[in-house]
Amino acid sequence: MQLFLDGSDIDKIRKYSDFGVIDGVTTNPSIILKSGKNMIEVISELASVVSGSVSAEVSALDSEKMVREGMKLSEIAKNVTVKLPITWDGLRACNTLSKKGISVNMTLCFSSSQALLAAKAGAEYVSPFIGRLDDLNLEGIDLISDIKLIYSHYKFSTKILAASIRTTNHVKQCARLGADVATIPLDVFEKLIKHPLTESGLNQFTADWEKTGQSII
Ligand code: G3P
């Protein structure tokens, strides 16, 4: 499973990208607003730090302007993926942009039928928002399972990019179900490595090693 970071904190993204564990980044208009920076500058910086896909979302609601915005965003860097909302205009723009060889991420996906249409329109990625479904007491993770089953039947090449991830358990569930990508907020990502038994076990090993009086180098 590829791991993307969902955000724009360039310093932390650079740090974890250097570890070799980050495969891409996703942003959206709310993330850009929170950054307080110019979108083009944010995307350009992110695309220079990670070699994988960097999603940049259009602002337009009509397909013609979506295409124009998408083409401008794709010119920022070769690894920019254009994010489009799953609407009829978004699907039409996806079809146009994907035929031009531009990577598209169809976002704000909340149903299997939307994901089916995204695949038919040639999207490279589809972003089911599992956390927002959970917020409505619906089982967001079931959407991942349903899309995976549908895509496997018809061998769609569109990649399932699990989004709106709120917990480390979401990441585990997505990996168990075979999502192609999980895009993870930094606060959740930084919890992935933590386990109290690892911490206590390492403390014990360190204390016992010190008692040996030995050194390796
Ligand atoms: O990439 C989509 C993600 O940023 C949405 O997350 O928590 O706003 O539902 P959230």
mmCIF file of C-alpha atoms and ligand atoms in Angstrom:
data_model
loop_
_atom_site.group_PDB
_atom_site.id
_atom_site.type_symbol
_atom_site.label_atom_id
_atom_site.label_comp_id
_atom_site.label_asym_id
_atom_site.label_seq_id
_atom_site.Cartn_x
_atom_site.Cartn_y
_atom_site.Cartn_z
ATOM 1 C CA MET A 1 0.000 0.000 0.000
ATOM 2 C CA GLN A 2 1.314 3.434 -0.867
ATOM 3 C CA LEU A 3 1.315 5.990 1.942
ATOM 4 C CA PHE A 4 0.547 9.615 1.100
ATOM 5 C CA LEU A 5 0.549 12.507 3.550
ATOM 6 C CA ASP A 6 -2.611 14.588 3.577
ATOM 7 C CA GLY A 7 -1.485 18.136 4.261
ATOM 8 C CA SER A 8 1.037 20.838 3.379
ATOM 9 C CA ASP A 9 3.547 20.914 6.284
ATOM 10 C CA ILE A 10 6.591 20.975 4.023
ATOM 11 C CA ASP A 11 9.167 20.423 6.783
ATOM 12 C CA LYS A 12 7.505 17.272 8.129
ATOM 13 C CA ILE A 13 6.733 16.027 4.621
ATOM 14 C CA ARG A 14 10.397 16.467 3.695
ATOM 15 C CA LYS A 15 11.460 14.660 6.898
ATOM 16 C CA TYR A 16 9.310 11.592 6.327
ATOM 17 C CA SER A 17 9.935 11.607 2.578
ATOM 18 C CA ASP A 18 13.666 11.320 3.342
ATOM 19 C CA PHE A 19 12.876 8.137 5.334
ATOM 20 C CA GLY A 20 11.564 6.585 2.121
ATOM 21 C CA VAL A 21 8.123 5.859 3.622
ATOM 22 C CA ILE A 22 6.131 8.586 1.865
ATOM 23 C CA ASP A 23 4.931 7.947 -1.691
ATOM 24 C CA GLY A 24 2.948 11.142 -2.321
ATOM 25 C CA VAL A 25 0.899 14.027 -0.931
ATOM 26 C CA THR A 26 -2.704 15.159 -1.194
ATOM 27 C CA THR A 27 -4.079 18.648 -0.670
ATOM 28 C CA ASN A 28 -7.493 20.255 -0.991
ATOM 29 C CA PRO A 29 -8.789 23.855 -0.774
ATOM 30 C CA SER A 30 -9.254 23.590 3.025
ATOM 31 C CA ILE A 31 -5.633 22.449 3.429
ATOM 32 C CA ILE A 32 -4.438 25.321 1.225
ATOM 33 C CA LEU A 33 -6.485 27.830 3.248
ATOM 34 C CA LYS A 34 -4.992 26.432 6.481
ATOM 35 C CA SER A 35 -1.465 26.771 5.040
ATOM 36 C CA GLY A 36 -1.910 30.532 4.624
ATOM 37 C CA LYS A 37 0.197 30.294 1.464
ATOM 38 C CA ASN A 38 -0.319 30.690 -2.289
ATOM 39 C CA MET A 39 -1.572 27.406 -3.760
ATOM 40 C CA ILE A 40 0.783 27.358 -6.742
ATOM 41 C CA GLU A 41 3.757 27.920 -4.419
ATOM 42 C CA VAL A 42 2.600 25.173 -2.015
ATOM 43 C CA ILE A 43 2.103 22.614 -4.800
ATOM 44 C CA SER A 44 5.403 23.546 -6.465
ATOM 45 C CA GLU A 45 7.281 23.124 -3.168
ATOM 46 C CA LEU A 46 5.554 19.816 -2.347
ATOM 47 C CA ALA A 47 6.203 18.462 -5.853
ATOM 48 C CA SER A 48 9.911 19.232 -5.437
ATOM 49 C CA VAL A 49 10.120 17.414 -2.098
ATOM 50 C CA VAL A 50 8.294 14.171 -2.962
ATOM 51 C CA SER A 51 8.832 12.255 -6.196
ATOM 52 C CA GLY A 52 5.367 10.680 -6.144
ATOM 53 C CA SER A 53 1.917 12.060 -6.874
ATOM 54 C CA VAL A 54 0.996 15.481 -5.431
ATOM 55 C CA SER A 55 -2.736 16.180 -5.655
ATOM 56 C CA ALA A 56 -3.836 19.763 -6.374
ATOM 57 C CA GLU A 57 -7.587 20.467 -6.489
ATOM 58 C CA VAL A 58 -9.338 22.695 -9.012
ATOM 59 C CA SER A 59 -11.671 25.442 -7.797
ATOM 60 C CA ALA A 60 -13.984 25.531 -10.828
ATOM 61 C CA LEU A 61 -17.388 23.843 -10.883
ATOM 62 C CA ASP A 62 -17.912 23.740 -14.666
ATOM 63 C CA SER A 63 -15.993 21.237 -16.803
ATOM 64 C CA GLU A 64 -14.548 23.742 -19.260
ATOM 65 C CA LYS A 65 -12.889 25.817 -16.530
ATOM 66 C CA MET A 66 -11.910 22.635 -14.629
ATOM 67 C CA VAL A 67 -9.965 21.538 -17.701
ATOM 68 C CA ARG A 68 -8.238 24.913 -17.990
ATOM 69 C CA GLU A 69 -7.368 24.959 -14.288
ATOM 70 C CA GLY A 70 -6.280 21.312 -14.420
ATOM 71 C CA MET A 71 -3.937 21.936 -17.319
ATOM 72 C CA LYS A 72 -2.388 24.894 -15.493
ATOM 73 C CA LEU A 73 -1.929 22.825 -12.316
ATOM 74 C CA SER A 74 -0.384 19.941 -14.261
ATOM 75 C CA GLU A 75 2.212 22.342 -15.706
ATOM 76 C CA ILE A 76 3.590 23.046 -12.207
ATOM 77 C CA ALA A 77 5.471 19.725 -12.132
ATOM 78 C CA LYS A 78 5.316 16.310 -13.821
ATOM 79 C CA ASN A 79 4.189 14.613 -10.594
ATOM 80 C CA VAL A 80 1.159 16.861 -10.046
ATOM 81 C CA THR A 81 -2.159 15.005 -10.004
ATOM 82 C CA VAL A 82 -5.272 17.094 -10.708
ATOM 83 C CA LYS A 83 -8.037 16.665 -8.124
ATOM 84 C CA LEU A 84 -11.610 16.937 -9.438
ATOM 85 C CA PRO A 85 -14.901 16.594 -7.527
ATOM 86 C CA ILE A 86 -17.117 13.646 -8.484
ATOM 87 C CA THR A 87 -19.818 15.597 -10.344
ATOM 88 C CA TRP A 88 -20.955 15.290 -13.973
ATOM 89 C CA ASP A 89 -18.736 18.262 -14.794
ATOM 90 C CA GLY A 90 -15.882 16.665 -12.883
ATOM 91 C CA LEU A 91 -16.294 13.394 -14.786
ATOM 92 C CA ARG A 92 -16.349 15.229 -18.107
ATOM 93 C CA ALA A 93 -13.169 17.132 -17.175
ATOM 94 C CA CYS A 94 -11.599 13.871 -15.968
ATOM 95 C CA ASN A 95 -12.280 12.243 -19.332
ATOM 96 C CA THR A 96 -10.725 15.192 -21.169
ATOM 97 C CA LEU A 97 -7.669 15.538 -18.926
ATOM 98 C CA SER A 98 -6.953 11.800 -18.686
ATOM 99 C CA LYS A 99 -7.011 11.574 -22.495
ATOM 100 C CA LYS A 100 -4.321 14.280 -22.497
ATOM 101 C CA GLY A 101 -2.214 12.037 -20.256
ATOM 102 C CA ILE A 102 -2.846 14.126 -17.143
ATOM 103 C CA SER A 103 -3.176 12.248 -13.835
ATOM 104 C CA VAL A 104 -6.596 12.761 -12.213
ATOM 105 C CA ASN A 105 -7.760 12.082 -8.649
ATOM 106 C CA MET A 106 -11.571 12.049 -8.388
ATOM 107 C CA THR A 107 -12.365 13.309 -4.886
ATOM 108 C CA LEU A 108 -15.298 13.636 -2.475
ATOM 109 C CA CYS A 109 -16.307 10.054 -3.260
ATOM 110 C CA PHE A 110 -18.999 8.676 -0.919
ATOM 111 C CA SER A 111 -20.549 5.826 -2.899
ATOM 112 C CA SER A 112 -19.615 2.850 -5.047
ATOM 113 C CA SER A 113 -21.593 4.245 -7.973
ATOM 114 C CA GLN A 114 -19.468 7.393 -7.872
ATOM 115 C CA ALA A 115 -16.316 5.257 -7.803
ATOM 116 C CA LEU A 116 -17.594 3.210 -10.759
ATOM 117 C CA LEU A 117 -18.118 6.382 -12.789
ATOM 118 C CA ALA A 118 -14.672 7.709 -11.797
ATOM 119 C CA ALA A 119 -13.048 4.557 -13.149
ATOM 120 C CA LYS A 120 -15.081 4.736 -16.353
ATOM 121 C CA ALA A 121 -13.975 8.360 -16.831
ATOM 122 C CA GLY A 122 -10.317 7.326 -16.709
ATOM 123 C CA ALA A 123 -9.299 8.586 -13.263
ATOM 124 C CA GLU A 124 -5.887 7.459 -12.020
ATOM 125 C CA TYR A 125 -7.155 7.713 -8.439
ATOM 126 C CA VAL A 126 -10.513 7.794 -6.669
ATOM 127 C CA SER A 127 -10.701 9.218 -3.118
ATOM 128 C CA PRO A 128 -13.391 7.636 -0.924
ATOM 129 C CA PHE A 129 -13.741 9.778 2.231
ATOM 130 C CA ILE A 130 -14.160 7.193 4.974
ATOM 131 C CA GLY A 131 -13.978 9.513 8.021
ATOM 132 C CA ARG A 132 -16.839 11.705 6.847
ATOM 133 C CA LEU A 133 -19.057 8.629 6.405
ATOM 134 C CA ASP A 134 -18.135 7.502 9.935
ATOM 135 C CA ASP A 135 -19.140 10.972 11.137
ATOM 136 C CA LEU A 136 -22.677 10.073 9.946
ATOM 137 C CA ASN A 137 -22.557 6.728 11.787
ATOM 138 C CA LEU A 138 -22.086 4.952 8.469
ATOM 139 C CA GLU A 139 -19.331 2.364 8.016
ATOM 140 C CA GLY A 140 -16.844 4.294 5.877
ATOM 141 C CA ILE A 141 -14.525 1.321 5.577
ATOM 142 C CA ASP A 142 -17.298 -0.689 3.891
ATOM 143 C CA LEU A 143 -17.012 1.685 0.950
ATOM 144 C CA ILE A 144 -13.378 0.678 0.490
ATOM 145 C CA SER A 145 -14.410 -2.975 0.518
ATOM 146 C CA ASP A 146 -17.214 -2.396 -2.002
ATOM 147 C CA ILE A 147 -15.031 -0.411 -4.413
ATOM 148 C CA LYS A 148 -12.254 -2.993 -4.175
ATOM 149 C CA LEU A 149 -14.723 -5.768 -5.091
ATOM 150 C CA ILE A 150 -16.213 -3.818 -8.008
ATOM 151 C CA TYR A 151 -12.837 -2.762 -9.397
ATOM 152 C CA SER A 152 -11.471 -6.290 -9.111
ATOM 153 C CA HIS A 153 -14.401 -7.725 -11.116
ATOM 154 C CA TYR A 154 -13.719 -5.434 -14.069
ATOM 155 C CA LYS A 155 -9.962 -4.988 -13.631
ATOM 156 C CA PHE A 156 -10.240 -1.196 -13.529
ATOM 157 C CA SER A 157 -6.813 0.419 -13.296
ATOM 158 C CA THR A 158 -8.099 3.303 -11.152
ATOM 159 C CA LYS A 159 -6.333 3.229 -7.770
ATOM 160 C CA ILE A 160 -8.319 3.385 -4.533
ATOM 161 C CA LEU A 161 -6.877 6.315 -2.549
ATOM 162 C CA ALA A 162 -8.475 6.042 0.918
ATOM 163 C CA ALA A 163 -8.972 9.537 2.326
ATOM 164 C CA SER A 164 -10.534 11.339 5.285
ATOM 165 C CA ILE A 165 -8.514 9.005 7.512
ATOM 166 C CA ARG A 166 -8.942 9.798 11.192
ATOM 167 C CA THR A 167 -7.237 6.908 13.044
ATOM 168 C CA THR A 168 -4.414 4.386 12.801
ATOM 169 C CA ASN A 169 -7.163 1.760 12.753
ATOM 170 C CA HIS A 170 -8.435 3.274 9.505
ATOM 171 C CA VAL A 171 -4.966 2.749 8.024
ATOM 172 C CA LYS A 172 -4.875 -0.880 9.191
ATOM 173 C CA GLN A 173 -8.366 -1.584 7.845
ATOM 174 C CA CYS A 174 -7.508 -0.009 4.472
ATOM 175 C CA ALA A 175 -4.332 -2.105 4.241
ATOM 176 C CA ARG A 176 -6.229 -5.288 5.172
ATOM 177 C CA LEU A 177 -8.760 -4.566 2.432
ATOM 178 C CA GLY A 178 -6.120 -3.838 -0.198
ATOM 179 C CA ALA A 179 -6.613 -0.116 -0.782
ATOM 180 C CA ASP A 180 -3.895 1.037 -3.187
ATOM 181 C CA VAL A 181 -3.136 4.204 -1.236
ATOM 182 C CA ALA A 182 -3.985 5.742 2.124
ATOM 183 C CA THR A 183 -3.584 9.497 2.449
ATOM 184 C CA ILE A 184 -2.927 10.194 6.105
ATOM 185 C CA PRO A 185 -2.965 13.416 8.136
ATOM 186 C CA LEU A 186 0.364 14.046 9.875
ATOM 187 C CA ASP A 187 -1.014 13.591 13.397
ATOM 188 C CA VAL A 188 -2.311 10.116 12.495
ATOM 189 C CA PHE A 189 0.809 9.220 10.485
ATOM 190 C CA GLU A 190 3.078 9.992 13.449
ATOM 191 C CA LYS A 191 1.071 7.574 15.618
ATOM 192 C CA LEU A 192 1.621 4.648 13.208
ATOM 193 C CA ILE A 193 5.056 3.826 14.627
ATOM 194 C CA LYS A 194 4.047 4.006 18.302
ATOM 195 C CA HIS A 195 3.348 1.041 20.571
ATOM 196 C CA PRO A 196 3.818 1.035 24.388
ATOM 197 C CA LEU A 197 5.323 -2.485 24.348
ATOM 198 C CA THR A 198 7.963 -1.373 21.834
ATOM 199 C CA GLU A 199 8.856 1.565 24.074
ATOM 200 C CA SER A 200 8.977 -0.495 27.275
ATOM 201 C CA GLY A 201 10.810 -3.342 25.573
ATOM 202 C CA LEU A 202 13.471 -1.004 24.190
ATOM 203 C CA ASN A 203 13.906 0.648 27.581
ATOM 204 C CA GLN A 204 14.480 -2.770 29.139
ATOM 205 C CA PHE A 205 16.939 -3.843 26.416
ATOM 206 C CA THR A 206 18.846 -0.564 26.817
ATOM 207 C CA ALA A 207 19.019 -0.933 30.608
ATOM 208 C CA ASP A 208 20.134 -4.569 30.396
ATOM 209 C CA TRP A 209 22.748 -3.793 27.756
ATOM 210 C CA GLU A 210 24.233 -1.056 29.903
ATOM 211 C CA LYS A 211 24.589 -3.634 32.708
ATOM 212 C CA THR A 212 26.751 -5.829 30.445
ATOM 213 C CA GLY A 213 29.389 -3.095 30.421
ATOM 214 C CA GLN A 214 30.060 -3.969 26.806
ATOM 215 C CA SER A 215 30.173 -1.813 23.687
ATOM 216 C CA ILE A 216 29.767 -2.813 20.042
ATOM 217 C CA ILE A 217 31.905 -0.026 18.576
HETATM 218 O O1 G3P B 1 -7.898 14.366 1.266
HETATM 219 C C1 G3P B 1 -9.196 14.514 1.789
HETATM 220 C C2 G3P B 1 -9.105 14.812 3.250
HETATM 221 O O2 G3P B 1 -8.259 15.929 3.454
HETATM 222 C C3 G3P B 1 -10.446 15.080 3.889
HETATM 223 O O3 G3P B 1 -10.290 14.826 5.253
HETATM 224 O O4 G3P B 1 -10.861 14.968 7.665
HETATM 225 O O5 G3P B 1 -11.556 16.809 6.062
HETATM 226 O O6 G3P B 1 -12.669 14.564 5.971
HETATM 227 P P1 G3P B 1 -11.396 15.316 6.295
#
